[in-house]
PDB file of C-alpha atoms in Angstrom:
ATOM      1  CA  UNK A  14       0.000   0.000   0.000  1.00 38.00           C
ATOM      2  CA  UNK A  15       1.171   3.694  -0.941  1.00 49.00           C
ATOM      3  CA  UNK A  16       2.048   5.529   2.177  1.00 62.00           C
ATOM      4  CA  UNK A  17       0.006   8.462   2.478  1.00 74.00           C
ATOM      5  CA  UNK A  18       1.544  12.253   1.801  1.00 84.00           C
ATOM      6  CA  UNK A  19       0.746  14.400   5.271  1.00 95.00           C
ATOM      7  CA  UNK A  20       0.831  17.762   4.464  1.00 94.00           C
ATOM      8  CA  UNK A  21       1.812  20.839   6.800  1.00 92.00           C
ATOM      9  CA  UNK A  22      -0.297  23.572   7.515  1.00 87.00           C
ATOM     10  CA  UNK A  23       0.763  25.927   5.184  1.00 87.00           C
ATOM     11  CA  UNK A  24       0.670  23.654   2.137  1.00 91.00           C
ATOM     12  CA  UNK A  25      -2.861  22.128   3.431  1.00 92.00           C
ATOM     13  CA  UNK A  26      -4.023  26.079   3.265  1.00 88.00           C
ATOM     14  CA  UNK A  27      -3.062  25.991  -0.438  1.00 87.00           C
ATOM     15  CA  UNK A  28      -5.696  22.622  -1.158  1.00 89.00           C
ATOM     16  CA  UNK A  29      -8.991  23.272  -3.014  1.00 85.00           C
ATOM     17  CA  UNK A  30     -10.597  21.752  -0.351  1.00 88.00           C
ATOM     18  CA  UNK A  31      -9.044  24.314   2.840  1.00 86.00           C
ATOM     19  CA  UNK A  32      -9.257  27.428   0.323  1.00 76.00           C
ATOM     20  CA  UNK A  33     -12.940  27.608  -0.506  1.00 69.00           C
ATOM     21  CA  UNK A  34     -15.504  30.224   0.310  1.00 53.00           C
ATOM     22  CA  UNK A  35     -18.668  28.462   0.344  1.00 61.00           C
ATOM     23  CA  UNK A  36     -18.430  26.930   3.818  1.00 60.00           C
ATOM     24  CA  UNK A  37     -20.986  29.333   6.172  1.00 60.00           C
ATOM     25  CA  UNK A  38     -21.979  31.451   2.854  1.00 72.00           C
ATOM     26  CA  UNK A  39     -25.366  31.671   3.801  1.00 80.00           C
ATOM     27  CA  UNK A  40     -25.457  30.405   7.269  1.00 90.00           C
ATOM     28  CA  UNK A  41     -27.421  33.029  10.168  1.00 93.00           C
ATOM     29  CA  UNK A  42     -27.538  33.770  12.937  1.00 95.00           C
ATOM     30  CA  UNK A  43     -31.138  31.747  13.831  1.00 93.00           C
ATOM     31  CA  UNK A  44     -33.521  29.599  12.032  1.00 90.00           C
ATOM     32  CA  UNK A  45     -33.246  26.344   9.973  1.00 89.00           C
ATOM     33  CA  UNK A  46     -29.421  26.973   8.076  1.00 90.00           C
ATOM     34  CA  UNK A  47     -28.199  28.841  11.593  1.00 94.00           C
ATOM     35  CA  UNK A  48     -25.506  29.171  14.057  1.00 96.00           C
ATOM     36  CA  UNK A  49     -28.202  28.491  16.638  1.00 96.00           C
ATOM     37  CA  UNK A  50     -29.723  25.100  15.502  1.00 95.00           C
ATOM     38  CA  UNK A  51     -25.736  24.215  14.878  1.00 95.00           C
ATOM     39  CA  UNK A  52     -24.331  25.075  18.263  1.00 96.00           C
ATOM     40  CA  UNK A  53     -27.729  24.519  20.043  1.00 96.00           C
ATOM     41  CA  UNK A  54     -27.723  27.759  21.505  1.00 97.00           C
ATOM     42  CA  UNK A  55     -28.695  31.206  20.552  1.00 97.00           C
ATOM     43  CA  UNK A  56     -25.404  32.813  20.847  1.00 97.00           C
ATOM     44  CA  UNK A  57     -26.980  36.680  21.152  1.00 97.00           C
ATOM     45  CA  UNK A  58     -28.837  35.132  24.568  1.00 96.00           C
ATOM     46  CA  UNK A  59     -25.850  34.284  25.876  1.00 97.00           C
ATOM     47  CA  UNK A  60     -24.061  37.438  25.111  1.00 97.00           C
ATOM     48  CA  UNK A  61     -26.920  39.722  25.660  1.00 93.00           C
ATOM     49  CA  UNK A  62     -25.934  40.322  29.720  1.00 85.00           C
ATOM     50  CA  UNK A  63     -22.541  41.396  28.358  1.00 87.00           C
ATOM     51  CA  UNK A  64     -22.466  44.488  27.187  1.00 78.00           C
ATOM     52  CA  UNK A  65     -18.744  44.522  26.735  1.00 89.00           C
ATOM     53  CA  UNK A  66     -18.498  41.128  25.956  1.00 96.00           C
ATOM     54  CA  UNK A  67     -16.279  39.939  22.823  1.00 98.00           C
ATOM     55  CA  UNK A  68     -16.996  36.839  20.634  1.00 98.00           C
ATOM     56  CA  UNK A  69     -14.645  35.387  18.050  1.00 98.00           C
ATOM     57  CA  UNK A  70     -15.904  32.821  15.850  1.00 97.00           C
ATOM     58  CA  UNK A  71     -13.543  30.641  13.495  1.00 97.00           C
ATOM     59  CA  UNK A  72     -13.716  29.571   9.971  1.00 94.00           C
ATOM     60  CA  UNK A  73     -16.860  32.461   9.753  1.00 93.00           C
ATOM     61  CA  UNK A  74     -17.114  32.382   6.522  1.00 90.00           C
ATOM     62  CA  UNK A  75     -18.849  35.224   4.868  1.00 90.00           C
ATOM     63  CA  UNK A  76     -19.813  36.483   8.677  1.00 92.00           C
ATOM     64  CA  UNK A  77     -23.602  36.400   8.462  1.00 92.00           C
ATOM     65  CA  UNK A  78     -24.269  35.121  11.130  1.00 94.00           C
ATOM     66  CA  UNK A  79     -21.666  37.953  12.954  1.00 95.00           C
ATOM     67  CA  UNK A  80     -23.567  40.826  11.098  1.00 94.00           C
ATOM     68  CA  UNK A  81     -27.293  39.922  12.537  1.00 94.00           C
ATOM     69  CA  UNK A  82     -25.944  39.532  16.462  1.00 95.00           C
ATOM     70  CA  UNK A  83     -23.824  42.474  15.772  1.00 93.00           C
ATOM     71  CA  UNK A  84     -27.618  44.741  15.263  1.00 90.00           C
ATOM     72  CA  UNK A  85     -28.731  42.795  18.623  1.00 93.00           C
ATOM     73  CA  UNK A  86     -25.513  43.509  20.514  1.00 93.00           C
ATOM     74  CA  UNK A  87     -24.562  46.607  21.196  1.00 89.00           C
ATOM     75  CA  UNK A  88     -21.269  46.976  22.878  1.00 91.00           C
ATOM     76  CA  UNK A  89     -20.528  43.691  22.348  1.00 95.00           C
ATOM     77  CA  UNK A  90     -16.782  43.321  20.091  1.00 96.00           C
ATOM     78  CA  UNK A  91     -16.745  40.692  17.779  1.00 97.00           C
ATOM     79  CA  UNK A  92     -13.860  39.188  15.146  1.00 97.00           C
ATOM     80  CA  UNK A  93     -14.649  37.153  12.720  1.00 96.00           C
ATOM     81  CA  UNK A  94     -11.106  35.327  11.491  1.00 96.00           C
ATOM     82  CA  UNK A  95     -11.524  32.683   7.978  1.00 94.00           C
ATOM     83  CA  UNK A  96      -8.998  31.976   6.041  1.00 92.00           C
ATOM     84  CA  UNK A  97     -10.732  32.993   2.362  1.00 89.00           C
ATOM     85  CA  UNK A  98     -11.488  36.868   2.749  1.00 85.00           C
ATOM     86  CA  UNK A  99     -14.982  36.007   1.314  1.00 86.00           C
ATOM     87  CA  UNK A 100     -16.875  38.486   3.852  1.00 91.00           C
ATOM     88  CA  UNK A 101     -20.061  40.254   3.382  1.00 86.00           C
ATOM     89  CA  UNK A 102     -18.958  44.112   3.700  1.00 83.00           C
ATOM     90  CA  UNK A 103     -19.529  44.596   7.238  1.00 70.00           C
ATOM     91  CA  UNK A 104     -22.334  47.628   7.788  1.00 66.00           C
ATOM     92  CA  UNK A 105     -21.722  47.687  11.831  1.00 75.00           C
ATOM     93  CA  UNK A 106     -18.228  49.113  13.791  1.00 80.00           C
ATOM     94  CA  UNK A 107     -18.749  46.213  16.197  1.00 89.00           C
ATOM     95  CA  UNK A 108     -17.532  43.559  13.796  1.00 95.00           C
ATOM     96  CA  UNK A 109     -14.211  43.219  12.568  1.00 94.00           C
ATOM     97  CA  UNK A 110     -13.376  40.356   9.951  1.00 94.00           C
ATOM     98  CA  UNK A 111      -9.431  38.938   9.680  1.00 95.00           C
ATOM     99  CA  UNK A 112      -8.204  36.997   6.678  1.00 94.00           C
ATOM    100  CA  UNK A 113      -5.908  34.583   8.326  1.00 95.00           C
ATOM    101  CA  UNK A 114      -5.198  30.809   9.416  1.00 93.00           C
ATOM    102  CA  UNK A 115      -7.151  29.769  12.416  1.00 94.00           C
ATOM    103  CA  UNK A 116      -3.332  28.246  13.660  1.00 93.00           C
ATOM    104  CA  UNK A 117      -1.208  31.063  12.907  1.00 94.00           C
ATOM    105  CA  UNK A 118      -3.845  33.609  14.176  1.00 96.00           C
ATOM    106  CA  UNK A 119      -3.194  35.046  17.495  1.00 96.00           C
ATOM    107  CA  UNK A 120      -5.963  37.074  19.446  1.00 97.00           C
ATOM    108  CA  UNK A 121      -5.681  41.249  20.418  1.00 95.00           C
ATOM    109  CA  UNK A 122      -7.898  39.695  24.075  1.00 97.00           C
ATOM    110  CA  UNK A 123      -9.798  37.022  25.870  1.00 98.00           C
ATOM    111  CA  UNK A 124     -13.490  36.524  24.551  1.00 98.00           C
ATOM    112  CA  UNK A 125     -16.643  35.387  26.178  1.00 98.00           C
ATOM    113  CA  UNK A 126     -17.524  33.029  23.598  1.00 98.00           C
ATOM    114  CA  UNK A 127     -15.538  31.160  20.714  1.00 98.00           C
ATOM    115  CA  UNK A 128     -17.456  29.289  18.034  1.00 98.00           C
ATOM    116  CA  UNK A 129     -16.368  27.353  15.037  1.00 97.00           C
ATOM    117  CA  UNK A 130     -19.674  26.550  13.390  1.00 96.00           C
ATOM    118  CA  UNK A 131     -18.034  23.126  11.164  1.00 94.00           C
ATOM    119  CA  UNK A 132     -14.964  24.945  10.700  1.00 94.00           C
ATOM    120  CA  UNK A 133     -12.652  22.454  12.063  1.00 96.00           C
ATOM    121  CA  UNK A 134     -13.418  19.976   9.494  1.00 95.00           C
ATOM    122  CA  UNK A 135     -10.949  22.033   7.068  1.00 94.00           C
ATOM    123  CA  UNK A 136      -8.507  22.446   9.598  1.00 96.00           C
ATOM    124  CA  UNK A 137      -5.055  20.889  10.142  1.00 96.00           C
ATOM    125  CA  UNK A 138      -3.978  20.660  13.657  1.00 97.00           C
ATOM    126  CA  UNK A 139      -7.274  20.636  15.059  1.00 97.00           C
ATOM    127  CA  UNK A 140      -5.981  19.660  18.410  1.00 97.00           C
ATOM    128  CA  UNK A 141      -3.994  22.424  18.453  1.00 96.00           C
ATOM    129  CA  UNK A 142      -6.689  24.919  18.223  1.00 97.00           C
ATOM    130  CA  UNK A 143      -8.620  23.559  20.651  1.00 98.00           C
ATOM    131  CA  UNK A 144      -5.981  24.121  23.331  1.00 97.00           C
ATOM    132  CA  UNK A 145      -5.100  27.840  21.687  1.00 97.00           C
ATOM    133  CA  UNK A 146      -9.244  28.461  21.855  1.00 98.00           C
ATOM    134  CA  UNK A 147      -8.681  26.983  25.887  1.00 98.00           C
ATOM    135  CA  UNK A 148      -6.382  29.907  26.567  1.00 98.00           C
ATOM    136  CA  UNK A 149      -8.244  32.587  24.809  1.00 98.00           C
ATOM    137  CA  UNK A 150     -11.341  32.888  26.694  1.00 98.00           C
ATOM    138  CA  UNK A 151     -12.411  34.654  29.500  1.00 97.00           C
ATOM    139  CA  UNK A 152     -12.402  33.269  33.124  1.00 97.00           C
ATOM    140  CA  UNK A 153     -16.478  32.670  32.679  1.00 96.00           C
ATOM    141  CA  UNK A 154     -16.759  32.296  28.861  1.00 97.00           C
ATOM    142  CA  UNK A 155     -18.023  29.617  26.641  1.00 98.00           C
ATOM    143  CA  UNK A 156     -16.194  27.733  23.774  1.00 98.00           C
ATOM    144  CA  UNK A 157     -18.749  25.853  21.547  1.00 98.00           C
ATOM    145  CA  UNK A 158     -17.277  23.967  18.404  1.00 98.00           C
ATOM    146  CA  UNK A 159     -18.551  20.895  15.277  1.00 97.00           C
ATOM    147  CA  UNK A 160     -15.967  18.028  15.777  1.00 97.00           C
ATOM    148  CA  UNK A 161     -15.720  14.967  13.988  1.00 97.00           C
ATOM    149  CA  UNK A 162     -13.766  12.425  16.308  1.00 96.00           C
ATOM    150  CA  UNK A 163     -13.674  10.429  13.239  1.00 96.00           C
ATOM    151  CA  UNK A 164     -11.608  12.807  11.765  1.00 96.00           C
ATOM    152  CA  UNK A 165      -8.539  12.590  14.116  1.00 97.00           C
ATOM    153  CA  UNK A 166      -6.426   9.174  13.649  1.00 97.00           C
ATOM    154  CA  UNK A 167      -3.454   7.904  15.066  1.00 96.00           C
ATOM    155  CA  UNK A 168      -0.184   7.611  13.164  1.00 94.00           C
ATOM    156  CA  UNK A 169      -1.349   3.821  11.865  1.00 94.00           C
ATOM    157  CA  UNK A 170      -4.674   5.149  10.494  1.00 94.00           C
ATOM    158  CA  UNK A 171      -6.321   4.199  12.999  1.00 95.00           C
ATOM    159  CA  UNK A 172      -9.076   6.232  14.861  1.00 95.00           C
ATOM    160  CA  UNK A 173      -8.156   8.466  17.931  1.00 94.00           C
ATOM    161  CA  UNK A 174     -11.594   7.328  19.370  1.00 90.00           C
ATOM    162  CA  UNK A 175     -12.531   6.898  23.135  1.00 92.00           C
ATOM    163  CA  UNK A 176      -9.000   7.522  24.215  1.00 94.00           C
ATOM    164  CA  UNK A 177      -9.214  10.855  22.254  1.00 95.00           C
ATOM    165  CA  UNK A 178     -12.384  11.570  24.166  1.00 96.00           C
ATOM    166  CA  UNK A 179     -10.750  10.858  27.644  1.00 96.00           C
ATOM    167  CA  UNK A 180      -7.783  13.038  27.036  1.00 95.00           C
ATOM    168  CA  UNK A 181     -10.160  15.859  26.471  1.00 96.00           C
ATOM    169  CA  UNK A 182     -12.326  15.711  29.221  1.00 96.00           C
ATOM    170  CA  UNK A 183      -9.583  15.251  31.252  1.00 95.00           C
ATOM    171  CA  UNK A 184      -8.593  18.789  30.417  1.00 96.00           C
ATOM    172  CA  UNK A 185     -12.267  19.746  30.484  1.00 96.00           C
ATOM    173  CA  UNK A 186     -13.639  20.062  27.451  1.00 98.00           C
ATOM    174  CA  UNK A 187     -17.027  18.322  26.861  1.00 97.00           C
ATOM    175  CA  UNK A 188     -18.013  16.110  23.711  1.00 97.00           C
ATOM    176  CA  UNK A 189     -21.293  15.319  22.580  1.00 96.00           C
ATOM    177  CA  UNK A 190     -20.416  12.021  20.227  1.00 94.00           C
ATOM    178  CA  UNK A 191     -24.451  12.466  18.616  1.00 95.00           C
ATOM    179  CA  UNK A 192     -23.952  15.528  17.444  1.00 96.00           C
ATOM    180  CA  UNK A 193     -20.143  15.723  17.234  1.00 97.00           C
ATOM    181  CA  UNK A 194     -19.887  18.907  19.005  1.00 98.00           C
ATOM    182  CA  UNK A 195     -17.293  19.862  21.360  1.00 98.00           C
ATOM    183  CA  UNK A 196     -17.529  22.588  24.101  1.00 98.00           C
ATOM    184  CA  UNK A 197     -15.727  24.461  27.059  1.00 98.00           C
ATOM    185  CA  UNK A 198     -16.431  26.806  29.913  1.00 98.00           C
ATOM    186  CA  UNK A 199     -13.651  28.833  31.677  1.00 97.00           C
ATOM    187  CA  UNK A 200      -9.705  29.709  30.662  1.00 97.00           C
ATOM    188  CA  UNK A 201      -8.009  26.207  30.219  1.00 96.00           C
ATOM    189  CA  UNK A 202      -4.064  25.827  29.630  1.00 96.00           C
ATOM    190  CA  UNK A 203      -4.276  22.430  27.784  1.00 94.00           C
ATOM    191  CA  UNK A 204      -1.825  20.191  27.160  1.00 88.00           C
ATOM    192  CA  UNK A 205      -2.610  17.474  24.698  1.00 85.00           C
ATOM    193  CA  UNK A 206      -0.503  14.153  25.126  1.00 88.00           C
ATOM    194  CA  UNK A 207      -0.875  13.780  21.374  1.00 95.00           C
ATOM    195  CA  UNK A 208       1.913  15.101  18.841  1.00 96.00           C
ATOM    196  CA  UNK A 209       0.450  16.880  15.355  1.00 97.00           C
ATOM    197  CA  UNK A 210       1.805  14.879  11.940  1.00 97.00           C
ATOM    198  CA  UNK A 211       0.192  16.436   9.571  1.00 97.00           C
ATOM    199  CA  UNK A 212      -2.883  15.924   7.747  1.00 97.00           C
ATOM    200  CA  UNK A 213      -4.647  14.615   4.403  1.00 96.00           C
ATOM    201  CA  UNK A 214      -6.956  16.658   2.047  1.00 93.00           C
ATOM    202  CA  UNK A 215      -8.217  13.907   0.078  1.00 92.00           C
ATOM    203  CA  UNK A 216      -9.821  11.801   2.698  1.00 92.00           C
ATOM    204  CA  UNK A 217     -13.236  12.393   1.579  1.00 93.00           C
ATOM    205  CA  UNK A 218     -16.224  13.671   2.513  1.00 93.00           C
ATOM    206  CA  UNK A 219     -17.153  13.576   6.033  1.00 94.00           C
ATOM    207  CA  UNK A 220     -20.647  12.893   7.885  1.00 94.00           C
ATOM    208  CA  UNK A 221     -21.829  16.382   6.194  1.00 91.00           C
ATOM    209  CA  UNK A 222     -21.587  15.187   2.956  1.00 91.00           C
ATOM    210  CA  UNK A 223     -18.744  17.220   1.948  1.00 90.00           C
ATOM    211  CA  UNK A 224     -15.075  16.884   1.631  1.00 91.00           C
ATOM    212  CA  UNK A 225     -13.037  17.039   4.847  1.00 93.00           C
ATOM    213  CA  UNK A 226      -9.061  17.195   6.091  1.00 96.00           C
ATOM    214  CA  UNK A 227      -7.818  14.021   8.410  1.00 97.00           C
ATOM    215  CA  UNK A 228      -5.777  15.125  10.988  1.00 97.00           C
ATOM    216  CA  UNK A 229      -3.136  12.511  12.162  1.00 97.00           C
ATOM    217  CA  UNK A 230      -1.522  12.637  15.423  1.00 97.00           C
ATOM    218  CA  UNK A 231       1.308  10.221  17.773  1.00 96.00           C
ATOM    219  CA  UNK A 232      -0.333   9.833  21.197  1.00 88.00           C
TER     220      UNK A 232
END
């Protein structure tokens, strides 16, 4: 069998599959095609007793979703950060959008909420956000995330699974394996026991139908 080609960060930003701009196109902020339904949480009511409150949310996409809370939020700082520069041109001073990898990327404070609305399905080092995401947030804020576990394999191929799981609730993250969503309350300094490889854009399409990066890690 042909051993497979990992690719680094910076070359896995160059794929077809990394570089597009339809992921969260049309995707708002509530309703059936919504941030809401995808985190299961409205994340304007769980801003809304924060008026200085700041939200960054990953892989955002043209920021739809950003724009609408940003009308319901006054006060409220948000950063939108994809790595395509496909925004809708932002009409409200609250919302600032950064073309940039989510790796590389390094925040200007702490936030009271962090999304990635199936954003880390295109992403390399996916572990690696998760404990930069850890350290961004506020001592009371809220990290809410789509993760596909079956996504993540060891250096053999094969899948990170319940071990994976452990490891993260161990440094207190929670995982929802039906709906493949991963979340965090409170500041975290995480330290993974797994080392990043690199990962492979031609896996295939995921449990969303569409075509996803496997991240491979030594634990």
């Amino acid at each position: 069998m042909k051993e497979k080609r990992l690719l680094a960060d910076a070359e896995l930003a160059l794929s077809s599959v990394v570089a597009n701009n339809a992921m969260n196109r049309l995707r708002g902020l509530a309703g059936a095609n919504s941030y809401t339904r995808e985190l299961g949480f409205n994340p304007v009511d769980f801003l809304a007793g924060r008026p200085s409150a700041a939200w960054l949310d990953l892989c955002c996409g043209s920021g739809n979703a950003l724009l609408q809370a940003a009308g319901l939020l006054p006060g409220v700082r948000i950063i939108g950060v994809d790595l395509v520069g496909y925004f809708t041109p932002p009409p409200h001073h609250g919302v600032e959008f950064v073309e940039a990898s989510v790796t590389e990327w390094e925040p200007p404070y702490a936030f009271d909420l962090i999304t990635c609305v199936h954003g880390l399905h295109y992403v390399g080092d996916k572990l690696g956000v998760l404990a930069k995401v850890a350290s961004w947030l506020t001592e009371d804020g809220r990290f809410a995330a789509d993760l596909d576990l079956a996504s993540i394999r060891r250096a053999d191929g094969s899948p990170a699974g319940r071990r994976l799981v452990a490891a993260l609730r161990a440094e207190g993250f929670g995982y929802d394996g039906r709906r493949r969503r991963v979340g965090l309350s409170g500041r975290k300094q995480v330290r993974s026991p797994y080392t990043y490889l690199g990962a492979d854009a031609e896996a295939g399409p995921n449990y969303t139908g569409q075509p996803a990066v496997m991240s491979y890690y030594r634990d």
